[in-house]
PDB file of C-alpha atoms in Angstrom:
ATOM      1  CA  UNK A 290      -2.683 -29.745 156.902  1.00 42.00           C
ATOM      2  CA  UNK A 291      -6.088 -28.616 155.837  1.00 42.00           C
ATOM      3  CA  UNK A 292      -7.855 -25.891 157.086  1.00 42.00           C
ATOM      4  CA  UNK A 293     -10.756 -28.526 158.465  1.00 42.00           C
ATOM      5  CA  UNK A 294      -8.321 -31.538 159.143  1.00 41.00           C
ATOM      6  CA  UNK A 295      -9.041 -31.320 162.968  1.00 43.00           C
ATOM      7  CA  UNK A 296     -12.133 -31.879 162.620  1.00 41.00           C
ATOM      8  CA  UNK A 297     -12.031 -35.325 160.387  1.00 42.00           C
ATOM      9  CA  UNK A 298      -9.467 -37.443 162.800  1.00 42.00           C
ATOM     10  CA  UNK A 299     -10.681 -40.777 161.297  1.00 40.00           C
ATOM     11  CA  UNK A 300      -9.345 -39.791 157.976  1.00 39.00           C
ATOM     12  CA  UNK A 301      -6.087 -38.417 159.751  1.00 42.00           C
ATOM     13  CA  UNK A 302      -5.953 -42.161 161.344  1.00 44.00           C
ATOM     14  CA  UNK A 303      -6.506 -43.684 158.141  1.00 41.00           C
ATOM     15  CA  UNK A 304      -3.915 -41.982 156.724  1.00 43.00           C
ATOM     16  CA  UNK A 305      -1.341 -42.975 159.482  1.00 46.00           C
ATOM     17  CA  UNK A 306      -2.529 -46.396 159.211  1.00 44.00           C
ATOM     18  CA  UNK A 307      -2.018 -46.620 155.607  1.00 41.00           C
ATOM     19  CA  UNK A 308       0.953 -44.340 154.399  1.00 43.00           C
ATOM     20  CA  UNK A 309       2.081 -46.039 151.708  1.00 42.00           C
ATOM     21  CA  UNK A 310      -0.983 -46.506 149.892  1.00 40.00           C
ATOM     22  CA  UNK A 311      -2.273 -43.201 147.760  1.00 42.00           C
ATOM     23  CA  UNK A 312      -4.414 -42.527 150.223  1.00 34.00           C
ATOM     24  CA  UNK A 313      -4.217 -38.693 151.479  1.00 36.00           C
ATOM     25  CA  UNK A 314      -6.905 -36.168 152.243  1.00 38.00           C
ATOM     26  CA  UNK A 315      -6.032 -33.750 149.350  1.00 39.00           C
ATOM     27  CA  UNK A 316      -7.294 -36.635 146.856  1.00 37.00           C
ATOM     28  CA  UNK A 317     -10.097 -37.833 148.873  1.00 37.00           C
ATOM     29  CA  UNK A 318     -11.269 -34.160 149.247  1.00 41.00           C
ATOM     30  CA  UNK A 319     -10.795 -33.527 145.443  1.00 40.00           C
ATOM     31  CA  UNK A 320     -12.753 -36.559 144.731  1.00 40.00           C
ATOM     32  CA  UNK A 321     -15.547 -35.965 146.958  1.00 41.00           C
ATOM     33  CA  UNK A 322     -15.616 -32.404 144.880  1.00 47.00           C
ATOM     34  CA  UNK A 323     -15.001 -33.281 141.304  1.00 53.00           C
ATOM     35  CA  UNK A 324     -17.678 -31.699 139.891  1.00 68.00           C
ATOM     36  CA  UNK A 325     -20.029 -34.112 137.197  1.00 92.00           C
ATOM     37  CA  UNK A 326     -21.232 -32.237 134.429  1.00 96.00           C
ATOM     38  CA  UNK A 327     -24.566 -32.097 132.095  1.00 97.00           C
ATOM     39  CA  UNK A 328     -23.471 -32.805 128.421  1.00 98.00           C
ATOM     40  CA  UNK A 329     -25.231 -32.146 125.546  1.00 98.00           C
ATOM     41  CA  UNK A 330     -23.334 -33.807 122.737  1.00 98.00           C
ATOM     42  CA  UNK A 331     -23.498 -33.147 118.934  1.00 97.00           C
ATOM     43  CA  UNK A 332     -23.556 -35.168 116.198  1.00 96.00           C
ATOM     44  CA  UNK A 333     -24.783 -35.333 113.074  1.00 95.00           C
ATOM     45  CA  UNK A 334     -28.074 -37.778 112.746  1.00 93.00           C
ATOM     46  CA  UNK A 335     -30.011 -36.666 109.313  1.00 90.00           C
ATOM     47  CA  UNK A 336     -27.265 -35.726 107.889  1.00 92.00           C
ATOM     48  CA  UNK A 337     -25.185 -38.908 107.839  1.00 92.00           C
ATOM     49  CA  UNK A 338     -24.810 -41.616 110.188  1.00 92.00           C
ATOM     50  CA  UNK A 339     -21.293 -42.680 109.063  1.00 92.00           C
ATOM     51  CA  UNK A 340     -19.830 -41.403 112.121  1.00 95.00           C
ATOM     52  CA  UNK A 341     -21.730 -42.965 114.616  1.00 94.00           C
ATOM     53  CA  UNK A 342     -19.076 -45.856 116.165  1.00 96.00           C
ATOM     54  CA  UNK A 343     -17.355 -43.108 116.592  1.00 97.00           C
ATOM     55  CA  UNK A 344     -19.405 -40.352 118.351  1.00 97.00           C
ATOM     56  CA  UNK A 345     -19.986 -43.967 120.389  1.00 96.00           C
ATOM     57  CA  UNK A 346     -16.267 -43.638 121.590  1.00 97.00           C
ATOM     58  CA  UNK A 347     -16.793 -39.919 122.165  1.00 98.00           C
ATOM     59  CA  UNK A 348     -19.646 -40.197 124.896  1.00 97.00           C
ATOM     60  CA  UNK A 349     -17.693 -43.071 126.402  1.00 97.00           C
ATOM     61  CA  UNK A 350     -14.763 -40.781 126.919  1.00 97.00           C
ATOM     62  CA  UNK A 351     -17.042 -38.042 127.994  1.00 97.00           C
ATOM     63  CA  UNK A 352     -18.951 -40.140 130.559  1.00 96.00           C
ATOM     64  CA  UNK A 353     -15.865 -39.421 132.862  1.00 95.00           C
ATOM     65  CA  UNK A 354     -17.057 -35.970 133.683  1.00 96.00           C
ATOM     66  CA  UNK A 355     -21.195 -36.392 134.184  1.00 96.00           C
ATOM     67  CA  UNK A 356     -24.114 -37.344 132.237  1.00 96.00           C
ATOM     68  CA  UNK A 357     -24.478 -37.240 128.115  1.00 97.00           C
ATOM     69  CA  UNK A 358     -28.266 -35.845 127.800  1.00 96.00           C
ATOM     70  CA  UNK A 359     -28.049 -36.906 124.220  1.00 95.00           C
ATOM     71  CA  UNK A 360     -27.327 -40.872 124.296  1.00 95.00           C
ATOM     72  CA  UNK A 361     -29.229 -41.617 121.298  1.00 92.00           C
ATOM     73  CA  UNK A 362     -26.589 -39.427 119.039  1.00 94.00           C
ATOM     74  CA  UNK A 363     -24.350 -42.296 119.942  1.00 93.00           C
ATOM     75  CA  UNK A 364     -26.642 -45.262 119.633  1.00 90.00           C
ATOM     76  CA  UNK A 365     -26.297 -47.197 116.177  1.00 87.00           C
ATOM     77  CA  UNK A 366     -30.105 -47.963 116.170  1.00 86.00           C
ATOM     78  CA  UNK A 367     -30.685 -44.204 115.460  1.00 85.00           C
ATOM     79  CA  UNK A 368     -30.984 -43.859 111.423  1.00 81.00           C
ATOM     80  CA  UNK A 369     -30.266 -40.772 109.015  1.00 79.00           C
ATOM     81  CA  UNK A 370     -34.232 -41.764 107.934  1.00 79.00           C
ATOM     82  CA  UNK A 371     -35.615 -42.288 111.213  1.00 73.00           C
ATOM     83  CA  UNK A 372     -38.621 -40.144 112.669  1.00 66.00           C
ATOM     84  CA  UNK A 373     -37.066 -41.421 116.334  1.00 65.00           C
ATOM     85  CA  UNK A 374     -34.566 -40.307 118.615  1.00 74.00           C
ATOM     86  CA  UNK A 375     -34.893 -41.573 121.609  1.00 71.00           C
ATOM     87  CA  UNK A 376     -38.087 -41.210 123.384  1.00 80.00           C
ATOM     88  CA  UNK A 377     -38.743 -38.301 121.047  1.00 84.00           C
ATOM     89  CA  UNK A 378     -40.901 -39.274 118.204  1.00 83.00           C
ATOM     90  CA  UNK A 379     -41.865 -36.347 116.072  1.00 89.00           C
ATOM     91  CA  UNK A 380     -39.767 -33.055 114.824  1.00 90.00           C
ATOM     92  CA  UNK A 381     -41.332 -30.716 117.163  1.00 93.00           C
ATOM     93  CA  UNK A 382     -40.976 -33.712 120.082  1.00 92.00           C
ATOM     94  CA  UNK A 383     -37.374 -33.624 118.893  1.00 92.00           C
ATOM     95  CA  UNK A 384     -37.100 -30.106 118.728  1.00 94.00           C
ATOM     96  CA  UNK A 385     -38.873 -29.330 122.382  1.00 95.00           C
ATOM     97  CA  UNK A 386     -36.530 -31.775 123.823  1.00 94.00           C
ATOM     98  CA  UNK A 387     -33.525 -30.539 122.426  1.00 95.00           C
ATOM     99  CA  UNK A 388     -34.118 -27.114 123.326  1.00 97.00           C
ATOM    100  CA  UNK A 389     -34.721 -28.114 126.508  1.00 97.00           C
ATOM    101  CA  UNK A 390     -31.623 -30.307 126.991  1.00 97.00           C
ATOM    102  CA  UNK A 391     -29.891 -27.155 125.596  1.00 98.00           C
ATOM    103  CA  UNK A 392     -30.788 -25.192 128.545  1.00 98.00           C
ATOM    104  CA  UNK A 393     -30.047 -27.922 130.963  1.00 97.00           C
ATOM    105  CA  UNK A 394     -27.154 -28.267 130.352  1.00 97.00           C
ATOM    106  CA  UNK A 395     -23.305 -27.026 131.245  1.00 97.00           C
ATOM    107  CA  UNK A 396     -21.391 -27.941 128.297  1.00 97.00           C
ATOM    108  CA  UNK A 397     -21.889 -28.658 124.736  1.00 98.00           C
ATOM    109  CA  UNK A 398     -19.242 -30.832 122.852  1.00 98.00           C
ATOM    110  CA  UNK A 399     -19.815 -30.935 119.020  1.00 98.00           C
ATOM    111  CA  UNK A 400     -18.163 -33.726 116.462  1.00 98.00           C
ATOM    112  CA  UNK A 401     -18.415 -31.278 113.234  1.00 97.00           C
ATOM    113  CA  UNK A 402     -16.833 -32.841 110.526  1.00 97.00           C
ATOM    114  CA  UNK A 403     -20.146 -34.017 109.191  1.00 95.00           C
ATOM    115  CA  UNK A 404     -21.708 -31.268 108.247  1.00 94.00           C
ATOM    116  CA  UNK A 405     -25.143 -30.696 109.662  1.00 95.00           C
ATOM    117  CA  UNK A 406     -27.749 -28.434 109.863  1.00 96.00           C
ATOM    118  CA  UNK A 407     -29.182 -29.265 112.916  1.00 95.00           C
ATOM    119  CA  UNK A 408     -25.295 -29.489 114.872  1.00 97.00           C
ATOM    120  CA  UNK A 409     -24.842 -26.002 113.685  1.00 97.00           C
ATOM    121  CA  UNK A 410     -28.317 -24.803 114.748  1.00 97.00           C
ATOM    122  CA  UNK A 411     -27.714 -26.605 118.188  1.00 98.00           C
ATOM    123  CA  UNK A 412     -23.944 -24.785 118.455  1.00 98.00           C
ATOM    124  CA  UNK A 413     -25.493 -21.854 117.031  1.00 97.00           C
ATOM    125  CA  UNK A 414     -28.482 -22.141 119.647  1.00 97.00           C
ATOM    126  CA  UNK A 415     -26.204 -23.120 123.004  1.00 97.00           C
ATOM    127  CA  UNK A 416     -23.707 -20.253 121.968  1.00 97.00           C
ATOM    128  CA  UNK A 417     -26.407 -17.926 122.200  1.00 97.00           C
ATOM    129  CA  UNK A 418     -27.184 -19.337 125.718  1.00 97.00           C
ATOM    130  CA  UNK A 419     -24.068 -18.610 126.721  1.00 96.00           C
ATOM    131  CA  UNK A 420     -22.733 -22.420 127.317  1.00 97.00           C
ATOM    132  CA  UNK A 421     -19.031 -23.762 126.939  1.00 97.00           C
ATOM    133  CA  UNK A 422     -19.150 -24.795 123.943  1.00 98.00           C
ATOM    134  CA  UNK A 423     -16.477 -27.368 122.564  1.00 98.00           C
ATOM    135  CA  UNK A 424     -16.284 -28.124 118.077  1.00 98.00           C
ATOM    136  CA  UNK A 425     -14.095 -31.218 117.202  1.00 98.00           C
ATOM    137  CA  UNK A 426     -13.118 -31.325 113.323  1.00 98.00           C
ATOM    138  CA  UNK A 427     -11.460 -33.796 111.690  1.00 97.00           C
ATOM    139  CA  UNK A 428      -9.470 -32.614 108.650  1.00 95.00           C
ATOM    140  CA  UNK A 429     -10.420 -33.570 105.602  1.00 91.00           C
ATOM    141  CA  UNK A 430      -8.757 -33.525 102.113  1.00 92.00           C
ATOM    142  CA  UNK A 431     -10.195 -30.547 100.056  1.00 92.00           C
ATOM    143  CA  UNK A 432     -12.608 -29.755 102.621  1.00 93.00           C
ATOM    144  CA  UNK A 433     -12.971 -26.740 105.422  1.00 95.00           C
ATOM    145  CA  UNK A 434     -14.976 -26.583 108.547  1.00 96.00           C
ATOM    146  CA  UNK A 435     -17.639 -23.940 108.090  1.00 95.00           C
ATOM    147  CA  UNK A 436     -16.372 -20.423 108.913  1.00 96.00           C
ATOM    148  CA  UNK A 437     -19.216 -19.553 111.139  1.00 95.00           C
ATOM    149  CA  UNK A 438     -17.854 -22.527 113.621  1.00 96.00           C
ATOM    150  CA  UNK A 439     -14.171 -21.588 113.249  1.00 96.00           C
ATOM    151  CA  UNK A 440     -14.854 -17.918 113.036  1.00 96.00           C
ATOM    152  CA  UNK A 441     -17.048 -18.353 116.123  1.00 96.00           C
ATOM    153  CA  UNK A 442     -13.639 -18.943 118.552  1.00 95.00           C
ATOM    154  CA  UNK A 443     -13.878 -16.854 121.951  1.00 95.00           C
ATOM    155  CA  UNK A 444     -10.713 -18.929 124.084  1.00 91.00           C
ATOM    156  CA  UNK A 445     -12.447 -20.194 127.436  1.00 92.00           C
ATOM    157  CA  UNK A 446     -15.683 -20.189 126.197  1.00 96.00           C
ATOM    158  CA  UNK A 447     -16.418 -21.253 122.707  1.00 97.00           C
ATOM    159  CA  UNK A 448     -13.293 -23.968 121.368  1.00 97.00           C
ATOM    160  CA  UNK A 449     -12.707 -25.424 117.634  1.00 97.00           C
ATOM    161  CA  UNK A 450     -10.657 -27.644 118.183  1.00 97.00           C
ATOM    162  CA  UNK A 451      -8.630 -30.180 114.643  1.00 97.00           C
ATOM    163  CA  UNK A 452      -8.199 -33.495 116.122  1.00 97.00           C
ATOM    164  CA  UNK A 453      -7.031 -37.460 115.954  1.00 97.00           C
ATOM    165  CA  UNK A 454      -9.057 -39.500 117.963  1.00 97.00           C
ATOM    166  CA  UNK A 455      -6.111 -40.078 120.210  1.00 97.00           C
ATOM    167  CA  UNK A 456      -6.137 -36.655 120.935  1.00 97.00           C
ATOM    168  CA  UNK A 457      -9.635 -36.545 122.613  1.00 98.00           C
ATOM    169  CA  UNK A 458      -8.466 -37.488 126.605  1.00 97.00           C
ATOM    170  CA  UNK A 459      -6.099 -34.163 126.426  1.00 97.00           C
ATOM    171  CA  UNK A 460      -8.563 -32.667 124.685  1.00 97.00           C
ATOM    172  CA  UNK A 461     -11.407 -33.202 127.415  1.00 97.00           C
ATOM    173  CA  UNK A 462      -9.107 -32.722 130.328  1.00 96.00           C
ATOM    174  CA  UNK A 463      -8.123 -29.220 128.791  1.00 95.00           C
ATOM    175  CA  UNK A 464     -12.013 -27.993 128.326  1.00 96.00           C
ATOM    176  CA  UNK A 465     -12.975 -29.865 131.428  1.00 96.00           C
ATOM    177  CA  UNK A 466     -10.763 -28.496 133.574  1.00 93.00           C
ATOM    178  CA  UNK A 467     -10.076 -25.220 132.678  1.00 92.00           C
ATOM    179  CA  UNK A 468     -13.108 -24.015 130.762  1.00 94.00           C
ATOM    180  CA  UNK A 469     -16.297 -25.652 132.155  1.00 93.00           C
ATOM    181  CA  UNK A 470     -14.796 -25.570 135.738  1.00 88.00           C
ATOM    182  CA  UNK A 471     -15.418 -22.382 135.657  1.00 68.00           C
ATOM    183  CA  UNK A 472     -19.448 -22.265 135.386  1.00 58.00           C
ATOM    184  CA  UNK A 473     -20.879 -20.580 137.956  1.00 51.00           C
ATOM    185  CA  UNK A 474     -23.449 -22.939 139.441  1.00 51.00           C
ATOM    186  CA  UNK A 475     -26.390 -21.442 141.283  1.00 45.00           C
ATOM    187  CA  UNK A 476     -25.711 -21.882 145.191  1.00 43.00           C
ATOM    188  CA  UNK A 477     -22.457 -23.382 144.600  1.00 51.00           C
ATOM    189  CA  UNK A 478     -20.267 -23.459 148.101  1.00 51.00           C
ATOM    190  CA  UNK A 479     -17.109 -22.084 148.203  1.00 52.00           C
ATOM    191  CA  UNK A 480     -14.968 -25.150 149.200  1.00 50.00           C
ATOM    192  CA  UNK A 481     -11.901 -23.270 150.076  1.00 55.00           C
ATOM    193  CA  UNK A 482     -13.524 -21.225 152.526  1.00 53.00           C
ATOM    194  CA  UNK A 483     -16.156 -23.550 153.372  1.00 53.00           C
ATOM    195  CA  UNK A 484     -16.520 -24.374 157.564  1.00 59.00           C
ATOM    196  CA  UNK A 485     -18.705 -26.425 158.556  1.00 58.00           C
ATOM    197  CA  UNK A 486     -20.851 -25.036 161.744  1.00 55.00           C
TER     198      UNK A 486
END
C-alpha cells in the first residue's frame, strides 16, 4: 500500500471493482509521473539529405518520451540546398534558434553516420552545456565515426552508441531511463516523499 493510498479511496474502489484488469495504483501513479522530455535531435541537413526517411522513423520513436524541438530535421521538404528550416530562414536565424533550442533542452540524440559539420558543432556545443547527450552510428564499410564523437564517451552522460534500426526502442529505453531520468529539473518534487497538505 502506498504511503498516500488513504487518502485516494476512489482509486482503492476502482481497483476492487476492477481486479482483473491492469489497473493498479503503482501504474497509474507512474504514469501520472513519467516525465516528457525536450529533444533536440541531430541530423545531418547540408550535408546530405539521404538519411532523412530515416531520421523520420527516429523522431517517431522518440516522440514517446516528450517533444522533438527540431521537427524539420525529419521533414523531407527540408533540402541539403535550402536557405529554410523551419520557420528559420537565414544562417544566423538558423543559428539563434538552434542555440537556443540547445539550451532548452534535456537531451540531445544525434544520427552521426552522415558526417556533418553542423551535427558535430551542435554535439560539440550541447556537450559543453552539459546535456545527455546520445550519438547513433551506423557502421559503414571502410569508414569510422570521427574520434572526437567516439573519443568523447563519459557512460551516463555522453553515449556513442553502433546500431540497426531495430535496435533503437532498447536503445531509447536504456538512455531514457537511466541517463536522462536523472536531470535535475529546477523545482522538481520529490515524489517519494511527497505529502500532500
Amino acid at each position: 500500500m502506498y504511503k498516500n493510498e488513504a487518502r485516494q479511496p476512489h482509486l482503492r474502489q476502482q481497483q476492487q471493482q476492477h481486479p482483473s484488469s491492469d489497473f493498479s495504483l503503482k501504474t497509474t501513479k507512474q504514469a501520472a509521473m513519467s516525465p516528457k522530455y525536450k529533444i533536440y535531435f541531430c541530423g545531418s541537413i547540408r550535408a546530405g539529405r539521404g538519411d532523412a526517411d530515416l531520421y523520420g522513423r527516429i523522431t517517431e520513436m522518440l516522440g514517446k518520451y516528450g517533444t522533438i524541438l527540431t521537427p524539420f530535421v525529419a521533414n523531407k521538404a527540408t533540402t541539403a540546398m535550402g536557405n529554410s528550416e523551419g520557420e528559420a530562414k537565414t544562417d544566423k536565424e538558423i543559428y539563434d534558434r538552434d542555440v537556443r533550442l540547445l539550451k532548452e533542452c534535456d537531451a540531445v540524440v544525434a544520427e552521426v553516420t552522415q558526417p556533418s559539420l553542423g551535427v558535430g558543432y551542435e554535439i560539440g556545443r550541447a556537450n559543453a552545456m552539459g546535456k545527455k547527450i546520445l550519438c547513433l552510428y551506423r557502421p559503414q564499410p571502410d569508414k569510422l565515426l570521427s574520434a572526437m564523437i567516439r573519443g568523447a564517451e563519459v557512460e551516463g552522460k555522453f553515449l556513442t552508441r553502433d546500431y540497426k534500426e531495430e535496435d533503437l526502442p532498447d536503445l531509447f529505453d536504456h538512455f531514457f531511463n537511466k541517463v536522462v531520468c536523472k536531470v535535475e529539473r529546477r523545482n522538481s518534487l520529490n515524489w517519494q516523499s511527497y505529502e500532500p497538505m
